[in-house]
Tab-separated table of C-alpha atoms and ligand atoms in Angstrom:
chain	number	residue	atom	x	y	z
A	1	UNK	CA	0.108	-0.052	-0.140
A	2	UNK	CA	1.372	3.750	-0.797
A	3	UNK	CA	0.403	6.921	0.572
A	4	UNK	CA	-1.614	9.317	-1.032
A	5	UNK	CA	1.453	11.473	-1.459
A	6	UNK	CA	3.000	8.443	-3.495
A	7	UNK	CA	-0.244	7.876	-5.117
A	8	UNK	CA	-0.524	11.269	-6.507
A	9	UNK	CA	3.592	10.804	-7.899
A	10	UNK	CA	2.640	7.540	-9.738
A	11	UNK	CA	-0.701	9.222	-10.877
A	12	UNK	CA	1.293	12.204	-12.491
A	13	UNK	CA	4.177	10.052	-13.870
A	14	UNK	CA	1.039	7.857	-15.903
A	15	UNK	CA	-0.220	11.213	-16.709
A	16	UNK	CA	2.947	12.230	-18.161
A	17	UNK	CA	3.217	8.789	-19.921
A	18	UNK	CA	-0.204	9.274	-21.627
A	19	UNK	CA	0.568	12.815	-22.619
A	20	UNK	CA	3.860	11.885	-24.470
A	21	UNK	CA	2.023	8.878	-26.007
A	22	UNK	CA	-0.665	11.436	-27.274
A	23	UNK	CA	2.162	13.558	-28.794
A	24	UNK	CA	3.787	11.007	-30.777
A	25	UNK	CA	6.451	10.071	-28.526
A	26	UNK	CA	5.184	6.573	-28.398
A	27	UNK	CA	8.087	4.658	-29.527
A	28	UNK	CA	10.148	6.533	-26.299
A	29	UNK	CA	7.470	5.450	-24.039
A	30	UNK	CA	6.391	1.657	-25.562
A	31	UNK	CA	8.561	-0.304	-23.739
A	32	UNK	CA	7.356	1.130	-20.309
A	33	UNK	CA	3.640	1.266	-20.622
A	34	UNK	CA	2.120	-2.011	-20.903
A	35	UNK	CA	3.256	-2.962	-17.834
A	36	UNK	CA	2.052	-0.341	-15.641
A	37	UNK	CA	3.156	-1.609	-12.681
A	38	UNK	CA	6.599	-0.649	-13.304
A	39	UNK	CA	5.605	3.157	-13.416
A	40	UNK	CA	4.914	2.872	-9.562
A	41	UNK	CA	7.340	4.232	-7.597
A	42	UNK	CA	9.052	2.479	-4.594
A	43	UNK	CA	6.834	2.140	-1.141
A	44	UNK	CA	7.223	5.557	0.905
A	45	UNK	CA	9.952	4.884	3.212
A	46	UNK	CA	9.800	8.140	4.818
A	47	UNK	CA	9.395	7.252	8.741
A	48	UNK	CA	6.239	8.467	10.708
A	49	UNK	CA	8.124	10.575	12.818
A	50	UNK	CA	9.186	12.819	10.015
A	51	UNK	CA	5.646	12.970	8.988
A	52	UNK	CA	4.448	13.901	12.635
A	53	UNK	CA	7.181	16.560	12.712
A	54	UNK	CA	5.505	18.710	9.664
A	55	UNK	CA	2.618	18.655	11.459
A	56	UNK	CA	3.809	19.443	14.620
A	57	UNK	CA	2.804	16.262	16.390
A	58	UNK	CA	4.691	13.757	18.162
A	59	UNK	CA	4.204	10.192	17.122
A	60	UNK	CA	4.818	7.759	20.208
A	61	UNK	CA	4.822	4.108	21.109
A	62	UNK	CA	5.250	2.281	24.447
A	63	UNK	CA	8.590	0.610	24.680
A	64	UNK	CA	7.636	-2.834	25.745
A	65	UNK	CA	10.588	-4.990	26.720
A	66	UNK	CA	12.455	-3.769	23.238
A	67	UNK	CA	15.473	-2.418	25.598
A	68	UNK	CA	16.622	-5.590	26.887
A	69	UNK	CA	15.504	-7.789	24.408
A	70	UNK	CA	18.442	-10.080	23.416
A	71	UNK	CA	19.188	-10.970	19.749
A	72	UNK	CA	18.182	-9.642	16.181
A	73	UNK	CA	14.504	-9.013	17.410
A	74	UNK	CA	15.818	-7.017	20.213
A	75	UNK	CA	18.063	-4.792	17.759
A	76	UNK	CA	15.164	-4.962	15.009
A	77	UNK	CA	12.580	-3.380	17.532
A	78	UNK	CA	14.812	-0.394	18.534
A	79	UNK	CA	15.906	-0.179	15.027
A	80	UNK	CA	12.221	0.490	14.187
A	81	UNK	CA	11.664	2.182	17.375
A	82	UNK	CA	14.073	5.097	16.561
A	83	UNK	CA	13.728	5.316	13.188
A	84	UNK	CA	9.484	5.488	13.213
A	85	UNK	CA	8.798	7.466	16.371
A	86	UNK	CA	9.603	10.546	18.473
A	87	UNK	CA	8.114	9.864	21.759
A	88	UNK	CA	8.191	7.000	24.001
A	89	UNK	CA	6.322	5.944	26.874
A	90	UNK	CA	6.655	2.721	28.924
A	91	UNK	CA	3.401	1.103	30.276
A	92	UNK	CA	5.378	-0.382	33.348
A	93	UNK	CA	8.932	1.028	34.406
A	94	UNK	CA	7.472	4.207	35.681
A	95	UNK	CA	4.646	2.881	37.794
A	96	UNK	CA	4.437	2.976	41.408
A	97	UNK	CA	4.741	-0.882	42.189
A	98	UNK	CA	7.999	-0.848	39.586
A	99	UNK	CA	9.578	2.374	40.938
A	100	UNK	CA	9.196	1.644	44.725
A	101	UNK	CA	10.075	-2.086	45.781
A	102	UNK	CA	9.837	-0.533	49.343
A	103	UNK	CA	8.791	2.676	51.191
A	104	UNK	CA	12.919	3.430	51.436
A	105	UNK	CA	13.937	1.624	48.033
A	106	UNK	CA	13.680	3.071	44.260
A	107	UNK	CA	14.151	1.009	41.038
A	108	UNK	CA	14.632	3.590	38.443
A	109	UNK	CA	17.306	1.533	36.307
A	110	UNK	CA	14.648	0.566	33.731
A	111	UNK	CA	12.939	3.768	33.546
A	112	UNK	CA	16.212	5.615	33.002
A	113	UNK	CA	17.240	3.305	30.430
A	114	UNK	CA	14.021	4.412	28.470
A	115	UNK	CA	15.042	8.134	29.079
A	116	UNK	CA	18.551	7.318	27.692
A	117	UNK	CA	17.626	5.648	24.748
A	118	UNK	CA	15.025	8.217	24.217
A	119	UNK	CA	17.733	10.949	24.119
A	120	UNK	CA	20.526	9.209	22.447
A	121	UNK	CA	17.649	8.898	19.416
A	122	UNK	CA	16.279	12.605	19.523
A	123	UNK	CA	12.795	11.339	21.072
A	124	UNK	CA	10.506	13.025	24.030
A	125	UNK	CA	9.467	10.949	26.647
A	126	UNK	CA	5.714	10.676	28.587
A	127	UNK	CA	5.655	10.197	32.100
A	128	UNK	CA	3.310	7.500	32.966
A	129	UNK	CA	1.794	7.354	35.790
A	130	UNK	CA	1.662	8.869	39.417
A	131	UNK	CA	-1.603	8.307	41.010
A	132	UNK	CA	-3.508	5.053	39.798
A	133	UNK	CA	-5.753	2.460	41.378
A	134	UNK	CA	-3.833	-0.472	40.264
A	135	UNK	CA	-0.054	-1.142	40.515
A	136	UNK	CA	0.158	-0.121	43.981
A	137	UNK	CA	2.949	-1.915	45.701
A	138	UNK	CA	1.932	-4.392	48.817
A	139	UNK	CA	3.530	-2.471	51.509
A	140	UNK	CA	1.066	0.508	50.497
A	141	UNK	CA	-2.126	-1.343	50.348
A	142	UNK	CA	-1.361	-3.944	53.258
A	143	UNK	CA	0.696	-1.342	55.456
A	144	UNK	CA	-2.183	-0.846	57.326
A	145	UNK	CA	-1.561	3.114	57.203
A	146	UNK	CA	-3.912	5.482	58.385
A	147	UNK	CA	-5.086	8.007	55.919
A	148	UNK	CA	-2.717	10.883	56.922
A	149	UNK	CA	0.543	8.449	56.261
A	150	UNK	CA	-0.834	7.267	53.017
A	151	UNK	CA	-1.425	11.162	51.648
A	152	UNK	CA	2.065	11.436	53.006
A	153	UNK	CA	3.425	8.501	51.343
A	154	UNK	CA	1.280	9.438	48.182
A	155	UNK	CA	3.083	13.068	48.418
A	156	UNK	CA	6.109	11.542	48.695
A	157	UNK	CA	6.151	9.426	45.904
A	158	UNK	CA	5.317	12.110	43.441
A	159	UNK	CA	7.902	14.397	44.984
A	160	UNK	CA	10.812	11.883	44.690
A	161	UNK	CA	9.903	10.145	41.256
A	162	UNK	CA	9.344	13.876	39.999
A	163	UNK	CA	12.609	15.163	41.037
A	164	UNK	CA	14.131	12.064	39.557
A	165	UNK	CA	12.918	12.865	36.149
A	166	UNK	CA	12.676	16.346	36.268
A	167	UNK	CA	13.906	18.173	32.803
A	168	UNK	CA	13.543	14.665	31.101
A	169	UNK	CA	9.974	14.503	30.402
A	170	UNK	CA	7.560	16.358	28.213
A	171	UNK	CA	4.264	15.001	29.990
A	172	UNK	CA	3.425	13.656	33.229
A	173	UNK	CA	0.143	11.668	33.537
A	174	UNK	CA	0.060	12.700	37.607
A	175	UNK	CA	-3.752	10.999	37.741
A	176	UNK	CA	-5.007	8.033	35.564
A	177	UNK	CA	-8.415	6.700	35.265
A	178	UNK	CA	-9.519	8.229	38.537
A	179	UNK	CA	-13.154	8.332	36.736
A	180	UNK	CA	-15.449	5.109	36.996
A	181	UNK	CA	-17.189	3.838	33.865
A	182	UNK	CA	-20.490	4.828	36.003
A	183	UNK	CA	-19.084	8.418	35.549
A	184	UNK	CA	-18.596	8.889	39.335
A	185	UNK	CA	-15.281	8.992	40.997
A	186	UNK	CA	-13.649	5.084	40.767
A	187	UNK	CA	-13.267	3.901	44.459
A	188	UNK	CA	-9.476	3.259	45.024
A	189	UNK	CA	-6.897	3.518	48.294
A	190	UNK	CA	-6.849	7.230	47.529
A	191	UNK	CA	-10.384	8.171	47.221
A	192	UNK	CA	-10.665	6.188	50.777
A	193	UNK	CA	-7.852	7.938	52.530
A	194	UNK	CA	-7.399	11.396	51.007
A	195	UNK	CA	-11.609	11.747	49.898
A	196	UNK	CA	-12.344	13.522	46.193
A	197	UNK	CA	-9.839	16.142	46.520
A	198	UNK	CA	-6.984	13.725	46.418
A	199	UNK	CA	-6.980	14.531	42.642
A	200	UNK	CA	-6.329	18.173	43.043
A	201	UNK	CA	-3.929	17.401	45.954
A	202	UNK	CA	-1.985	15.047	43.197
A	203	UNK	CA	-1.441	17.880	40.917
A	204	UNK	CA	-0.800	20.693	43.419
A	205	UNK	CA	1.994	18.534	45.057
A	206	UNK	CA	3.043	17.491	41.154
A	207	UNK	CA	3.410	21.264	40.238
A	208	UNK	CA	5.512	22.237	43.762
A	209	UNK	CA	7.923	18.994	42.527
A	210	UNK	CA	8.388	20.175	39.096
A	211	UNK	CA	6.983	23.767	37.993
A	212	UNK	CA	7.951	22.989	34.293
A	213	UNK	CA	6.694	19.766	33.107
A	214	UNK	CA	3.306	19.626	31.496
A	215	UNK	CA	0.760	17.452	34.220
A	216	UNK	CA	-2.021	15.226	32.568
A	217	UNK	CA	-4.878	13.676	33.495
A	218	UNK	CA	-5.494	10.639	31.415
A	219	UNK	CA	-8.451	8.163	31.377
A	220	UNK	CA	-10.092	5.478	28.871
A	221	UNK	CA	-13.514	5.673	27.162
A	222	UNK	CA	-13.679	9.428	27.161
A	223	UNK	CA	-12.842	9.876	23.581
A	224	UNK	CA	-16.298	10.988	22.173
A	225	UNK	CA	-19.134	12.500	23.868
A	226	UNK	CA	-20.957	9.828	26.642
A	227	UNK	CA	-21.308	10.241	30.330
A	228	UNK	CA	-18.447	9.549	31.432
A	229	UNK	CA	-16.447	12.004	29.420
A	230	UNK	CA	-19.223	14.392	30.501
A	231	UNK	CA	-18.232	13.767	34.243
A	232	UNK	CA	-14.510	14.390	33.311
A	233	UNK	CA	-15.022	17.341	31.716
A	234	UNK	CA	-17.041	18.464	34.667
A	235	UNK	CA	-14.052	17.666	37.153
A	236	UNK	CA	-11.506	19.131	34.809
A	237	UNK	CA	-13.687	22.274	34.115
A	238	UNK	CA	-13.905	22.430	38.111
A	239	UNK	CA	-10.177	22.148	38.678
A	240	UNK	CA	-9.426	24.838	36.219
A	241	UNK	CA	-11.774	27.130	37.589
A	242	UNK	CA	-10.132	26.538	41.308
A	243	UNK	CA	-7.074	27.232	39.736
A	244	UNK	CA	-5.578	23.352	40.239
A	245	UNK	CA	-2.349	23.224	38.078
A	246	UNK	CA	-3.594	20.890	35.418
A	247	UNK	CA	-2.164	21.512	31.749
A	248	UNK	CA	-3.355	18.322	29.692
A	249	UNK	CA	-5.479	15.607	29.460
A	250	UNK	CA	-4.664	12.283	27.880
A	251	UNK	CA	-7.125	10.134	25.750
A	252	UNK	CA	-5.918	6.305	25.842
A	253	UNK	CA	-8.040	5.156	22.945
A	254	UNK	CA	-8.604	1.261	23.896
A	255	UNK	CA	-10.893	0.349	21.102
A	256	UNK	CA	-12.218	-2.722	19.203
A	257	UNK	CA	-11.668	-1.286	15.710
A	258	UNK	CA	-15.224	-2.077	14.530
A	259	UNK	CA	-16.777	0.048	17.134
A	260	UNK	CA	-13.436	2.701	16.875
A	261	UNK	CA	-15.126	6.695	16.843
A	262	UNK	CA	-15.358	8.751	13.655
A	263	UNK	CA	-12.900	11.824	13.516
A	264	UNK	CA	-16.012	14.234	13.666
A	265	UNK	CA	-16.794	12.342	16.990
A	266	UNK	CA	-13.383	12.656	18.100
A	267	UNK	CA	-12.771	15.856	17.109
A	268	UNK	CA	-15.797	17.709	18.606
A	269	UNK	CA	-15.270	16.091	22.065
A	270	UNK	CA	-11.449	17.294	22.149
A	271	UNK	CA	-12.800	20.710	21.185
A	272	UNK	CA	-14.441	21.445	24.445
A	273	UNK	CA	-11.902	19.922	26.569
A	274	UNK	CA	-9.230	22.128	24.445
A	275	UNK	CA	-11.591	25.040	25.318
A	276	UNK	CA	-10.630	24.649	28.884
A	277	UNK	CA	-7.000	25.510	28.155
A	278	UNK	CA	-5.789	21.721	28.282
A	279	UNK	CA	-3.398	20.263	25.649
A	280	UNK	CA	-4.547	16.921	24.391
A	281	UNK	CA	-2.413	13.974	23.886
A	282	UNK	CA	-3.421	10.398	22.448
A	283	UNK	CA	-1.942	8.290	25.043
A	284	UNK	CA	-2.079	4.516	24.165
A	285	UNK	CA	-3.979	3.901	21.186
A	286	UNK	CA	-4.734	0.537	19.897
A	287	UNK	CA	-7.509	-0.552	17.688
A	288	UNK	CA	-7.878	-4.454	18.311
A	289	UNK	CA	-9.610	-6.894	15.998
A	290	UNK	CA	-10.497	-10.230	15.699
A	291	UNK	CA	-7.836	-12.491	15.665
A	292	UNK	CA	-7.505	-16.600	15.595
A	293	UNK	CA	-4.329	-18.129	16.820
A	294	UNK	CA	-3.004	-14.516	16.992
A	295	UNK	CA	-4.035	-14.137	13.365
A	296	UNK	CA	-6.401	-11.182	11.930
A	297	UNK	CA	-8.393	-11.267	8.629
A	298	UNK	CA	-7.096	-8.930	5.815
A	299	UNK	CA	-10.758	-7.059	6.026
A	300	UNK	CA	-10.439	-6.337	9.927
A	301	UNK	CA	-7.004	-4.944	9.153
A	302	UNK	CA	-8.513	-2.568	6.527
A	303	UNK	CA	-11.292	-1.596	9.208
A	304	UNK	CA	-8.525	-1.453	11.954
A	305	UNK	CA	-6.434	1.247	9.472
A	306	UNK	CA	-9.850	3.189	9.123
A	307	UNK	CA	-9.861	3.419	12.724
A	308	UNK	CA	-6.381	4.480	12.968
A	309	UNK	CA	-6.778	7.161	10.091
A	310	UNK	CA	-10.199	8.724	12.116
A	311	UNK	CA	-8.169	9.376	14.918
A	312	UNK	CA	-5.249	10.968	13.642
A	313	UNK	CA	-7.067	13.220	11.587
A	314	UNK	CA	-8.940	14.200	14.386
A	315	UNK	CA	-5.895	15.131	16.344
A	316	UNK	CA	-4.897	17.342	13.038
A	317	UNK	CA	-7.649	18.944	13.336
A	318	UNK	CA	-7.344	19.872	17.193
A	319	UNK	CA	-4.777	22.548	17.375
A	320	UNK	CA	-4.309	21.638	21.148
A	321	UNK	CA	-3.661	18.151	20.244
A	322	UNK	CA	0.134	17.326	20.457
A	323	UNK	CA	0.964	13.638	20.590
A	324	UNK	CA	-0.452	10.648	18.785
A	325	UNK	CA	0.683	7.815	21.187
A	326	UNK	CA	0.546	4.316	20.290
A	327	UNK	CA	-0.017	1.095	22.932
A	328	UNK	CA	2.960	-0.833	21.518
A	329	UNK	CA	5.416	-0.630	18.740
A	330	UNK	CA	4.468	-4.191	17.387
A	331	UNK	CA	1.527	-6.788	17.712
A	332	UNK	CA	4.164	-9.097	19.647
A	333	UNK	CA	4.060	-6.934	22.531
A	334	UNK	CA	1.203	-4.646	23.048
A	335	UNK	CA	-1.812	-4.469	25.840
A	336	UNK	CA	-5.131	-5.868	24.950
A	337	UNK	CA	-7.989	-6.464	27.683
A	338	UNK	CA	-8.792	-9.655	26.008
A	339	UNK	CA	-5.707	-11.211	24.088
A	340	UNK	CA	-7.684	-14.868	23.591
A	341	UNK	CA	-10.464	-12.836	21.038
A	342	UNK	CA	-8.744	-10.056	20.394
A	343	UNK	CA	-5.519	-8.402	19.387
A	344	UNK	CA	-3.246	-7.365	16.754
A	345	UNK	CA	-3.621	-3.543	18.111
A	346	UNK	CA	-0.818	-1.506	16.429
A	347	UNK	CA	1.157	-0.642	13.501
A	348	UNK	CA	3.508	-3.215	12.959
A	349	UNK	CA	2.399	-6.911	12.977
A	350	UNK	CA	4.570	-9.417	14.797
A	351	UNK	CA	7.038	-9.721	12.169
A	352	UNK	CA	7.499	-6.075	12.672
A	353	UNK	CA	6.317	-5.526	9.498
A	354	UNK	CA	4.113	-2.177	8.629
A	355	UNK	CA	0.522	-2.871	8.274
A	356	UNK	CA	-2.337	-1.309	6.811
A	357	UNK	CA	-2.803	0.797	9.869
A	358	UNK	CA	0.844	1.895	9.705
A	359	UNK	CA	0.335	3.473	5.974
A	360	UNK	CA	-2.947	4.757	7.130
A	361	UNK	CA	-1.628	6.893	9.719
A	362	UNK	CA	1.317	7.821	7.016
A	363	UNK	CA	-1.234	9.119	4.605
A	364	UNK	CA	-3.882	10.830	7.466
A	365	UNK	CA	-0.375	12.681	8.619
A	366	UNK	CA	0.146	13.597	5.212
A	367	UNK	CA	-2.782	14.895	3.847
A	368	UNK	CA	-3.400	18.494	4.551
B	401	XIL	C1	-0.642	-1.828	31.214
B	401	XIL	C2	0.605	-2.254	30.802
B	401	XIL	O1	0.838	-1.898	29.323
B	401	XIL	C3	1.307	-3.553	31.053
B	401	XIL	O2	2.318	-3.653	30.679
B	401	XIL	C4	0.573	-3.746	32.479
B	401	XIL	O3	1.127	-5.160	32.838
B	401	XIL	C5	-0.594	-3.069	32.921
B	401	XIL	O4	-0.772	-1.978	32.696
B	401	XIL	N1	-4.463	1.628	30.720
B	401	XIL	C6	-3.377	2.327	31.210
B	401	XIL	C7	-2.019	1.280	31.265
B	401	XIL	O5	-3.122	3.463	31.498
B	401	XIL	O6	-0.995	1.651	31.869
B	401	XIL	C8	-2.197	0.135	31.119
B	401	XIL	O7	-1.060	-0.304	31.051
B	401	XIL	C9	-3.539	-0.296	30.282
B	401	XIL	C10	-4.706	0.285	30.613
């Protein structure tokens, strides 16, 4: 598959050839004409990140375990990551349980190597995530701490971790998935201990810890107008009105490709958040399709390509949207909620070959 850019190039070549034939230059053109496929230019090899740069958008992906993967596979993934993407995030290595094996010990090695890899390759990094209801270490959840100690632990976590990464990240997901699917605040350890204002508190502590890094609220199932996104909108409008330091919102974009939203649905929802003065990032996009033994049908891969094209188009239509980040680099390593039945969610297949979705993202980025 080729981008529209190259389709245009091919069309121009063919039109030129046809014109020359009509002018009587057919003898020169004849050897080339019968097999029109020979007029097709080579597939577009320009990396995604170059197209992203041209549109002022970071194109990101989760590292998975590529940095420590041995052999040719690891080398190939690292090459593709550095070549195609301008932003990285780690689904695991910056989470509370991973960074904090105990109250007094810190485990920054893997996260630091993500940052170092990004810096070596001219990429930026999103921080994910400081306050979440999952992946809280057992020493916190089972410590029997009273509420004020839990508040102190959370504050200390935010301060220590943000100090460590200060100056190295372009976004921090300060609070992740605080809204429940029923459009009320999700019951969490933090809600129990600190009350509903834990969200505002977390952003204030974060801003005090690092005055410069953009602070994000990140969630899923809020990409279009619905009860949950309405509730998140009200929550963020309230935080903004109270002067709570929040700079942006991350939309995770976990979808079944056949149920993914249109560009209009996404863009109109983005617009109301942008009107609050928030930056917008697509943070964990995956468009999963039905798989049998890990294999998706060609038809479903086209549906998936359309779904990806729509989210890129919506971001491009939203001046506040500055990043399009994907759940993983390749289908061999990308989180999906129901891997037995749904999978193949990202832009490169299990052989690290570009899929229709890859070309669709590129074509959307190339479309003025
Ligand atoms: C997932 C990671 O990708 C996995 O590696 C980890 O084991 C579980 O969490 N929403 C989020 C992400 O905000 O942090 C989750 O990531 C996927 C859902």
